[in-house]
Short mmCIF file of C-alpha atoms in Angstrom, two decimals:
data_model
loop_
_atom_site.label_atom_id
_atom_site.label_comp_id
_atom_site.label_asym_id
_atom_site.label_seq_id
_atom_site.Cartn_x
_atom_site.Cartn_y
_atom_site.Cartn_z
CA MET A 10 100.14 75.80 95.45
CA CYS A 11 101.64 79.27 95.70
CA GLU A 12 101.46 81.71 98.60
CA LEU A 13 100.56 85.40 98.73
CA LEU A 14 101.65 88.35 100.86
CA GLY A 15 100.19 91.85 100.79
CA MET A 16 100.32 95.06 102.80
CA SER A 17 98.23 98.21 103.06
CA ALA A 18 99.38 101.07 105.31
CA ASN A 19 98.41 104.66 106.06
CA VAL A 20 102.05 105.80 106.13
CA PRO A 21 105.04 104.71 104.03
CA THR A 22 106.05 101.44 105.68
CA ASP A 23 108.61 98.74 104.93
CA ILE A 24 107.62 95.09 104.81
CA CYS A 25 111.02 93.73 105.88
CA PHE A 26 109.72 91.86 108.96
CA SER A 27 106.86 90.05 107.21
CA PHE A 28 108.90 89.37 104.08
CA SER A 29 111.73 87.88 106.16
CA GLY A 30 109.35 85.15 107.30
CA PHE A 31 107.59 84.82 103.95
CA LEU A 32 110.78 84.20 101.92
CA HIS A 33 111.64 81.17 104.07
CA ARG A 34 108.53 79.46 102.71
CA GLY A 35 110.07 79.69 99.24
CA GLY A 36 112.19 76.55 99.50
CA GLY A 37 112.98 76.60 103.23
CA THR A 38 110.02 75.94 105.51
CA GLY A 39 107.75 75.52 102.45
CA PRO A 40 107.90 73.86 99.01
CA HIS A 41 107.44 77.01 96.91
CA ARG A 42 110.79 76.87 95.08
CA ASP A 43 109.72 77.97 91.60
CA GLY A 44 110.22 81.72 91.77
CA TRP A 45 109.09 84.75 93.70
CA GLY A 46 108.35 88.41 93.20
CA ILE A 47 107.41 91.57 95.05
CA ALA A 48 105.94 94.91 93.95
CA PHE A 49 105.86 98.27 95.73
CA TYR A 50 103.69 101.33 95.18
CA GLU A 51 105.50 104.40 96.51
CA GLU A 52 105.25 108.15 96.01
CA GLY A 53 103.08 107.80 92.92
CA GLY A 54 105.49 105.31 91.35
CA TYR A 55 105.81 101.56 91.02
CA ARG A 56 108.73 99.16 91.24
CA GLU A 57 108.99 95.39 91.25
CA PHE A 58 111.53 92.61 91.67
CA ARG A 59 111.01 89.12 90.21
CA ASP A 60 113.26 86.08 90.33
CA PRO A 61 112.58 82.54 88.99
CA HIS A 62 114.79 81.01 91.71
CA PRO A 63 113.82 80.02 95.29
CA SER A 64 113.40 83.05 97.53
CA VAL A 65 115.15 81.38 100.47
CA ASP A 66 118.41 81.34 98.46
CA SER A 67 117.92 84.56 96.50
CA PRO A 68 120.39 87.45 96.87
CA ILE A 69 117.63 89.72 95.56
CA ALA A 70 115.31 88.57 98.37
CA ARG A 71 118.02 89.29 100.92
CA LEU A 72 118.36 92.76 99.41
CA ILE A 73 114.64 93.38 100.01
CA CYS A 74 115.08 92.36 103.66
CA ASP A 75 118.07 94.65 104.11
CA TYR A 76 116.76 97.59 102.06
CA PRO A 77 113.67 99.02 103.80
CA ILE A 78 111.59 100.27 100.87
CA LYS A 79 108.81 102.45 102.26
CA SER A 80 105.46 101.87 100.60
CA HIS A 81 101.70 102.20 101.12
CA ILE A 82 100.86 99.03 99.18
CA VAL A 83 102.91 95.86 98.64
CA ILE A 84 102.10 92.64 96.75
CA SER A 85 104.36 89.58 96.92
CA HIS A 86 104.16 85.98 95.71
CA ILE A 87 106.13 82.74 96.03
CA ARG A 88 105.48 80.10 93.39
CA GLN A 89 105.01 76.36 93.32
CA ALA A 90 104.56 75.74 89.60
CA ASN A 91 101.46 73.92 88.36
CA VAL A 92 100.87 75.41 84.91
CA GLY A 93 103.77 76.82 82.89
CA GLY A 94 107.49 76.21 83.26
CA VAL A 95 109.81 77.74 85.82
CA ARG A 96 111.00 80.92 84.13
CA LEU A 97 110.91 84.65 84.62
CA ALA A 98 107.94 85.22 82.29
CA ASN A 99 105.81 82.96 84.52
CA THR A 100 106.86 84.60 87.78
CA HIS A 101 104.33 86.71 89.67
CA PRO A 102 103.34 89.46 90.20
CA PHE A 103 102.12 90.48 86.75
CA THR A 104 101.47 94.08 85.71
CA ARG A 105 99.29 95.81 83.11
CA GLU A 106 98.34 99.45 82.54
CA MET A 107 94.74 100.63 82.81
CA TRP A 108 93.47 104.24 83.01
CA GLY A 109 97.05 105.47 83.29
CA ARG A 110 97.83 103.35 86.36
CA PRO A 111 99.96 100.21 86.77
CA TRP A 112 97.73 97.36 87.98
CA CYS A 113 99.60 94.64 89.85
CA TYR A 114 98.24 91.10 90.32
CA ALA A 115 99.25 87.86 92.02
CA HIS A 116 97.25 84.63 92.14
CA ASN A 117 97.32 81.52 94.28
CA GLY A 118 95.48 78.50 92.95
CA GLN A 119 94.82 76.45 89.86
CA LEU A 120 92.07 76.84 87.27
CA SER A 121 90.45 74.44 84.81
CA GLY A 122 89.16 75.51 81.42
CA TRP A 123 91.11 78.77 81.67
CA GLU A 124 92.17 78.53 78.02
CA GLN A 125 88.55 79.27 77.04
CA LEU A 126 88.53 82.67 78.75
CA PRO A 127 88.38 85.16 75.84
CA LEU A 128 91.19 87.68 75.55
CA GLU A 129 90.57 90.91 73.66
CA MET A 130 92.56 93.78 75.17
CA TYR A 131 95.47 92.14 77.00
CA THR A 132 97.76 89.27 75.99
CA PRO A 133 99.83 87.02 78.29
CA VAL A 134 103.61 87.07 78.03
CA GLY A 135 104.08 83.73 79.81
CA SER A 136 102.16 80.46 79.76
CA THR A 137 100.37 80.29 83.12
CA ASP A 138 96.67 80.04 83.92
CA SER A 139 97.28 82.88 86.39
CA GLU A 140 98.42 85.43 83.82
CA HIS A 141 95.74 84.37 81.34
CA ALA A 142 93.09 84.94 84.02
CA PHE A 143 94.64 88.33 84.81
CA CYS A 144 94.48 89.41 81.18
CA TRP A 145 90.85 88.27 80.99
CA LEU A 146 90.01 90.07 84.22
CA MET A 147 91.64 93.34 83.13
CA GLY A 148 89.98 93.16 79.72
CA ALA A 149 86.56 92.58 81.29
CA LEU A 150 87.04 95.55 83.62
CA ARG A 151 88.13 97.76 80.75
CA GLN A 152 85.14 96.70 78.67
CA ALA A 153 82.81 97.52 81.56
CA PHE A 154 84.57 100.83 82.24
CA PRO A 155 86.34 102.26 79.14
CA VAL A 156 87.42 105.19 81.33
CA ALA A 157 88.00 105.29 85.07
CA PRO A 158 84.54 105.13 86.69
CA ASP A 159 83.23 107.91 88.90
CA SER A 160 81.74 105.33 91.25
CA SER A 161 84.27 103.21 93.10
CA SER A 162 81.51 100.95 94.39
CA ALA A 163 80.44 100.10 90.82
CA LEU A 164 84.00 99.04 89.99
CA TRP A 165 84.31 97.02 93.19
CA ALA A 166 81.02 95.19 92.62
CA THR A 167 82.05 94.34 89.05
CA LEU A 168 85.46 93.10 90.23
CA HIS A 169 83.80 90.88 92.82
CA GLY A 170 81.51 89.39 90.20
CA LEU A 171 84.46 88.61 87.93
CA CYS A 172 86.37 87.00 90.79
CA GLU A 173 83.35 84.84 91.53
CA GLU A 174 83.36 83.72 87.88
CA LEU A 175 87.00 82.71 88.16
CA ARG A 176 86.34 80.89 91.44
CA GLY A 177 83.90 78.77 89.45
CA LEU A 178 86.90 77.46 87.47
CA GLY A 179 88.87 76.28 90.51
CA VAL A 180 90.99 77.86 93.24
CA PHE A 181 91.37 81.61 92.80
CA ASN A 182 92.93 83.57 95.67
CA LEU A 183 93.94 87.05 94.48
CA LEU A 184 95.87 90.16 95.40
CA LEU A 185 95.30 93.13 93.07
CA SER A 186 96.12 96.83 93.25
CA ASP A 187 96.04 100.00 91.16
CA GLY A 188 98.20 101.92 93.62
CA GLN A 189 95.18 103.48 95.32
CA TYR A 190 93.40 100.42 96.70
CA LEU A 191 94.48 96.89 97.53
CA TYR A 192 91.96 94.18 96.67
CA THR A 193 92.09 90.78 98.35
CA TYR A 194 89.80 87.99 97.18
CA CYS A 195 89.55 84.63 98.94
CA SER A 196 88.70 81.37 97.24
CA THR A 197 90.18 79.02 99.85
CA LYS A 198 92.87 80.65 102.01
CA LEU A 199 93.70 84.23 102.99
CA ALA A 200 94.23 85.71 106.45
CA HIS A 201 94.84 89.26 107.61
CA ILE A 202 95.89 91.27 110.63
CA THR A 203 95.72 95.01 111.31
CA ARG A 204 98.32 96.48 113.63
CA ARG A 205 97.60 99.79 115.35
CA ALA A 206 98.34 101.42 118.70
CA PRO A 207 99.03 100.11 121.26
CA PHE A 208 101.66 98.15 119.35
CA GLY A 209 103.36 95.09 120.81
CA ASP A 210 105.76 92.26 119.98
CA ALA A 211 105.36 89.96 116.99
CA GLU A 212 107.20 86.66 116.48
CA LEU A 213 107.60 85.07 113.06
CA SER A 214 106.55 81.46 112.58
CA ASP A 215 109.14 80.69 109.87
CA ALA A 216 112.21 82.45 111.28
CA GLU A 217 113.59 83.24 114.71
CA ILE A 218 112.84 86.95 114.47
CA THR A 219 110.89 89.07 116.94
CA VAL A 220 110.07 92.76 116.60
CA ASN A 221 108.56 95.28 118.98
CA PHE A 222 106.47 97.45 116.67
CA ALA A 223 106.17 100.13 119.35
CA GLU A 224 109.83 100.96 118.68
CA HIS A 225 109.25 101.51 114.95
CA THR A 226 105.85 103.23 114.74
CA THR A 227 103.88 106.27 115.83
CA PRO A 228 100.51 106.12 117.62
CA ASP A 229 98.75 107.07 114.37
CA ASP A 230 100.18 104.27 112.21
CA VAL A 231 97.85 101.62 110.80
CA VAL A 232 99.40 98.68 108.93
CA SER A 233 97.48 95.67 107.63
CA VAL A 234 99.17 92.50 106.38
CA ILE A 235 97.46 89.83 104.31
CA ALA A 236 98.91 86.34 103.75
CA THR A 237 97.89 82.90 102.60
CA GLU A 238 98.80 81.59 106.05
CA PRO A 239 99.49 83.70 109.18
CA LEU A 240 103.13 84.76 109.40
CA THR A 241 103.30 85.13 113.19
CA HIS A 242 102.28 82.71 115.93
CA ASN A 243 101.57 85.15 118.76
CA GLU A 244 98.98 87.38 117.07
CA ALA A 245 95.29 86.95 116.27
CA TRP A 246 94.92 86.75 112.49
CA GLN A 247 91.49 86.78 110.88
CA ARG A 248 90.68 84.36 108.09
CA MET A 249 88.66 85.46 105.10
CA VAL A 250 85.76 83.32 103.93
CA PRO A 251 85.47 81.80 100.43
CA GLY A 252 83.92 84.25 98.00
CA GLU A 253 84.82 87.33 100.06
CA LEU A 254 86.43 90.43 98.52
CA LEU A 255 87.99 93.04 100.82
CA VAL A 256 88.90 96.53 99.59
CA TRP A 257 91.77 98.13 101.54
CA ARG A 258 93.08 101.67 101.66
CA ASN A 259 95.54 103.19 104.15
CA GLY A 260 95.49 100.01 106.20
CA GLU A 261 91.72 100.01 106.69
CA ILE A 262 88.93 97.97 105.09
CA GLN A 263 86.82 100.24 102.89
CA ALA A 264 84.31 97.66 101.68
CA ARG A 265 83.50 93.96 102.02
CA TYR A 266 81.82 92.03 99.24
CA CYS A 267 80.38 88.74 100.38
CA PRO A 268 79.80 85.46 98.55
CA SER A 269 76.94 85.55 96.05
CA GLY A 270 73.57 85.93 97.72
CA GLN A 271 74.89 87.61 100.87
CA GLU A 272 74.81 91.29 101.79
CA SER A 273 77.91 93.39 101.08
CA LEU A 274 79.14 96.12 103.41
CA HIS A 275 80.77 99.51 102.92
CA TYR A 276 82.60 101.13 105.83
#
């Protein structure tokens, strides 16, 4: 299956360190050779890079490592194709507009019966179950909220319910953002770590790279990284549980929605 990488930070931050390890899983230390992509929200704008070739050999991926784009929210994906051919149109992340904002989405997993999900407002460009599910998800949110809702918690609860529906069709790990919040939903595998003062050293698992974050941060910085599998071997990552939705902003968890039947928490 594919792998996911996300970041939420309270100051504009580059993801060069984490991405340097992540890209090696795209055909190097991992089998995910069927394309990769990365999206950045920065200064009220949005930019993305997508490539249907392995990230470990990609000149564009090397550019991302060498060009420290500062962002509050990042979503990245490396693909091991299951549904849909290896081509640019099937490469994550996918983007759609809603309420005047670009919504970015990446999915890890495989769904059954996804063709039966009704599409009314959004249409896939490619041929993957992932993009079809995204179009269904966005359409369902827009039907529930024709305009941006006043209550964030109502939106979050609805999103969690829709993710639970998709989990019923198979494996559905998700990263989603509107540029204000980062949403992470776990079906099988997602882990996260929050780095804050006092900062220390971190060592990548997939590349011989070590960084001392104390040399690159201020005492007020808060940076959270989310990945399918932990990217470092000397830090304590926390694993999400199946059916859990976390809402992130400025590097901090704003709300936690638990599997059906369990109590949800707002922070």
